[in-house]
């Protein structure tokens, strides 16, 4: 028996991952994309934990991309999400949401 958790299916007996789902944004990319998106999620949905980002970056184990590079990656992802929503419902509420999120992201300081 399996259970869905986030974007993975788990074997309920062993808790091992049996499948990964939701590949619509999967691609070969630069690590800054993943680091920046994690930072974006924290800043957007868990702002009280923003202070913990330093721990996250240190645990990364590599050179952390600069703030301008991370911010640019966040803005690129916001634009990709806006375009995704626009394909489903042109000029719909999802498009406006991602436009607002991009504007907020553009105003962030390190």
PDB file of C-alpha atoms in Angstrom:
ATOM      1  CA  UNK A   1       0.000   0.000   0.000  1.00  0.00           C
ATOM      2  CA  UNK A   2       1.240   3.490  -0.808  1.00  0.00           C
ATOM      3  CA  UNK A   3       0.456   6.959   0.402  1.00  0.00           C
ATOM      4  CA  UNK A   4       0.916  10.292  -1.373  1.00  0.00           C
ATOM      5  CA  UNK A   5       2.952  12.894   0.524  1.00  0.00           C
ATOM      6  CA  UNK A   6       3.792  16.094  -1.307  1.00  0.00           C
ATOM      7  CA  UNK A   7       5.282  15.055  -4.623  1.00  0.00           C
ATOM      8  CA  UNK A   8       6.239  11.496  -3.682  1.00  0.00           C
ATOM      9  CA  UNK A   9       4.490   8.180  -3.131  1.00  0.00           C
ATOM     10  CA  UNK A  10       5.634   6.288  -0.038  1.00  0.00           C
ATOM     11  CA  UNK A  11       5.407   2.615   0.863  1.00  0.00           C
ATOM     12  CA  UNK A  12       3.418   2.696   4.105  1.00  0.00           C
ATOM     13  CA  UNK A  13       5.277  -0.274   5.528  1.00  0.00           C
ATOM     14  CA  UNK A  14       8.802   0.994   4.974  1.00  0.00           C
ATOM     15  CA  UNK A  15       8.313   4.733   4.324  1.00  0.00           C
ATOM     16  CA  UNK A  16      10.510   4.331   1.245  1.00  0.00           C
ATOM     17  CA  UNK A  17       9.847   6.501  -1.774  1.00  0.00           C
ATOM     18  CA  UNK A  18       8.177   4.410  -4.494  1.00  0.00           C
ATOM     19  CA  UNK A  19       7.528   7.175  -7.036  1.00  0.00           C
ATOM     20  CA  UNK A  20       8.050  10.859  -7.669  1.00  0.00           C
ATOM     21  CA  UNK A  21       5.143  12.764  -9.225  1.00  0.00           C
ATOM     22  CA  UNK A  22       4.516  16.312 -10.486  1.00  0.00           C
ATOM     23  CA  UNK A  23       7.298  16.642 -13.020  1.00  0.00           C
ATOM     24  CA  UNK A  24       5.827  19.628 -14.886  1.00  0.00           C
ATOM     25  CA  UNK A  25       8.672  21.939 -13.809  1.00  0.00           C
ATOM     26  CA  UNK A  26      11.475  19.368 -13.755  1.00  0.00           C
ATOM     27  CA  UNK A  27      14.512  20.261 -15.844  1.00  0.00           C
ATOM     28  CA  UNK A  28      18.267  20.350 -15.760  1.00  0.00           C
ATOM     29  CA  UNK A  29      19.232  23.628 -14.233  1.00  0.00           C
ATOM     30  CA  UNK A  30      21.607  25.534 -12.029  1.00  0.00           C
ATOM     31  CA  UNK A  31      21.638  24.972  -8.246  1.00  0.00           C
ATOM     32  CA  UNK A  32      20.754  28.649  -7.741  1.00  0.00           C
ATOM     33  CA  UNK A  33      17.240  27.800  -8.931  1.00  0.00           C
ATOM     34  CA  UNK A  34      16.612  25.339  -6.095  1.00  0.00           C
ATOM     35  CA  UNK A  35      18.309  27.469  -3.454  1.00  0.00           C
ATOM     36  CA  UNK A  36      16.466  30.586  -4.551  1.00  0.00           C
ATOM     37  CA  UNK A  37      13.091  28.842  -4.704  1.00  0.00           C
ATOM     38  CA  UNK A  38      13.543  27.449  -1.212  1.00  0.00           C
ATOM     39  CA  UNK A  39      14.419  30.952  -0.029  1.00  0.00           C
ATOM     40  CA  UNK A  40      11.374  32.350  -1.846  1.00  0.00           C
ATOM     41  CA  UNK A  41       9.074  29.827  -0.163  1.00  0.00           C
ATOM     42  CA  UNK A  42      10.476  30.662   3.271  1.00  0.00           C
ATOM     43  CA  UNK A  43      10.256  34.433   2.701  1.00  0.00           C
ATOM     44  CA  UNK A  44       6.720  34.161   1.295  1.00  0.00           C
ATOM     45  CA  UNK A  45       5.069  31.503   3.433  1.00  0.00           C
ATOM     46  CA  UNK A  46       7.229  31.308   6.570  1.00  0.00           C
ATOM     47  CA  UNK A  47       8.697  34.793   7.075  1.00  0.00           C
ATOM     48  CA  UNK A  48       9.321  34.216  10.781  1.00  0.00           C
ATOM     49  CA  UNK A  49      11.845  31.530   9.773  1.00  0.00           C
ATOM     50  CA  UNK A  50      13.804  33.758   7.424  1.00  0.00           C
ATOM     51  CA  UNK A  51      16.566  33.948  10.042  1.00  0.00           C
ATOM     52  CA  UNK A  52      17.103  30.189   9.571  1.00  0.00           C
ATOM     53  CA  UNK A  53      18.076  30.631   5.912  1.00  0.00           C
ATOM     54  CA  UNK A  54      21.703  31.067   6.964  1.00  0.00           C
ATOM     55  CA  UNK A  55      21.654  27.543   8.427  1.00  0.00           C
ATOM     56  CA  UNK A  56      20.109  26.246   5.213  1.00  0.00           C
ATOM     57  CA  UNK A  57      22.755  27.928   3.077  1.00  0.00           C
ATOM     58  CA  UNK A  58      25.612  26.640   5.267  1.00  0.00           C
ATOM     59  CA  UNK A  59      24.191  23.097   5.048  1.00  0.00           C
ATOM     60  CA  UNK A  60      24.169  23.381   1.259  1.00  0.00           C
ATOM     61  CA  UNK A  61      27.875  22.647   1.281  1.00  0.00           C
ATOM     62  CA  UNK A  62      28.773  24.665  -1.794  1.00  0.00           C
ATOM     63  CA  UNK A  63      29.319  28.288  -2.594  1.00  0.00           C
ATOM     64  CA  UNK A  64      26.038  30.093  -2.024  1.00  0.00           C
ATOM     65  CA  UNK A  65      25.067  32.188  -5.039  1.00  0.00           C
ATOM     66  CA  UNK A  66      25.019  35.941  -4.505  1.00  0.00           C
ATOM     67  CA  UNK A  67      21.852  37.774  -3.504  1.00  0.00           C
ATOM     68  CA  UNK A  68      21.452  39.303  -7.004  1.00  0.00           C
ATOM     69  CA  UNK A  69      21.686  35.829  -8.568  1.00  0.00           C
ATOM     70  CA  UNK A  70      19.189  34.336  -6.091  1.00  0.00           C
ATOM     71  CA  UNK A  71      16.783  37.252  -6.508  1.00  0.00           C
ATOM     72  CA  UNK A  72      17.007  37.003 -10.313  1.00  0.00           C
ATOM     73  CA  UNK A  73      16.237  33.259 -10.104  1.00  0.00           C
ATOM     74  CA  UNK A  74      13.222  33.987  -7.880  1.00  0.00           C
ATOM     75  CA  UNK A  75      11.917  36.561 -10.352  1.00  0.00           C
ATOM     76  CA  UNK A  76      12.454  34.159 -13.244  1.00  0.00           C
ATOM     77  CA  UNK A  77      10.433  31.472 -11.454  1.00  0.00           C
ATOM     78  CA  UNK A  78       7.662  33.965 -10.667  1.00  0.00           C
ATOM     79  CA  UNK A  79       7.500  34.829 -14.372  1.00  0.00           C
ATOM     80  CA  UNK A  80       7.416  31.144 -15.318  1.00  0.00           C
ATOM     81  CA  UNK A  81       4.510  30.633 -12.912  1.00  0.00           C
ATOM     82  CA  UNK A  82       2.699  33.679 -14.341  1.00  0.00           C
ATOM     83  CA  UNK A  83       3.087  32.268 -17.860  1.00  0.00           C
ATOM     84  CA  UNK A  84       1.893  28.843 -16.678  1.00  0.00           C
ATOM     85  CA  UNK A  85      -1.259  30.399 -15.198  1.00  0.00           C
ATOM     86  CA  UNK A  86      -1.795  32.523 -18.302  1.00  0.00           C
ATOM     87  CA  UNK A  87      -1.871  29.392 -20.465  1.00  0.00           C
ATOM     88  CA  UNK A  88      -4.643  27.928 -18.296  1.00  0.00           C
ATOM     89  CA  UNK A  89      -6.710  31.083 -17.839  1.00  0.00           C
ATOM     90  CA  UNK A  90      -5.456  34.098 -19.780  1.00  0.00           C
ATOM     91  CA  UNK A  91      -5.377  37.188 -17.565  1.00  0.00           C
ATOM     92  CA  UNK A  92      -7.094  35.203 -14.808  1.00  0.00           C
ATOM     93  CA  UNK A  93      -6.606  35.455 -11.045  1.00  0.00           C
ATOM     94  CA  UNK A  94      -3.526  33.213 -11.105  1.00  0.00           C
ATOM     95  CA  UNK A  95      -1.825  35.588 -13.535  1.00  0.00           C
ATOM     96  CA  UNK A  96      -2.561  38.561 -11.299  1.00  0.00           C
ATOM     97  CA  UNK A  97      -1.386  36.645  -8.215  1.00  0.00           C
ATOM     98  CA  UNK A  98       1.994  35.892  -9.795  1.00  0.00           C
ATOM     99  CA  UNK A  99       2.332  39.466 -11.019  1.00  0.00           C
ATOM    100  CA  UNK A 100       1.799  40.634  -7.428  1.00  0.00           C
ATOM    101  CA  UNK A 101       4.224  38.044  -6.082  1.00  0.00           C
ATOM    102  CA  UNK A 102       6.862  39.117  -8.610  1.00  0.00           C
ATOM    103  CA  UNK A 103       6.431  42.766  -7.602  1.00  0.00           C
ATOM    104  CA  UNK A 104       6.807  41.840  -3.933  1.00  0.00           C
ATOM    105  CA  UNK A 105       9.865  39.724  -4.703  1.00  0.00           C
ATOM    106  CA  UNK A 106      11.440  42.547  -6.707  1.00  0.00           C
ATOM    107  CA  UNK A 107      11.196  44.790  -3.627  1.00  0.00           C
ATOM    108  CA  UNK A 108      13.005  42.373  -1.298  1.00  0.00           C
ATOM    109  CA  UNK A 109      16.402  43.247   0.092  1.00  0.00           C
ATOM    110  CA  UNK A 110      18.952  40.682   1.171  1.00  0.00           C
TER     111      UNK A 110
END
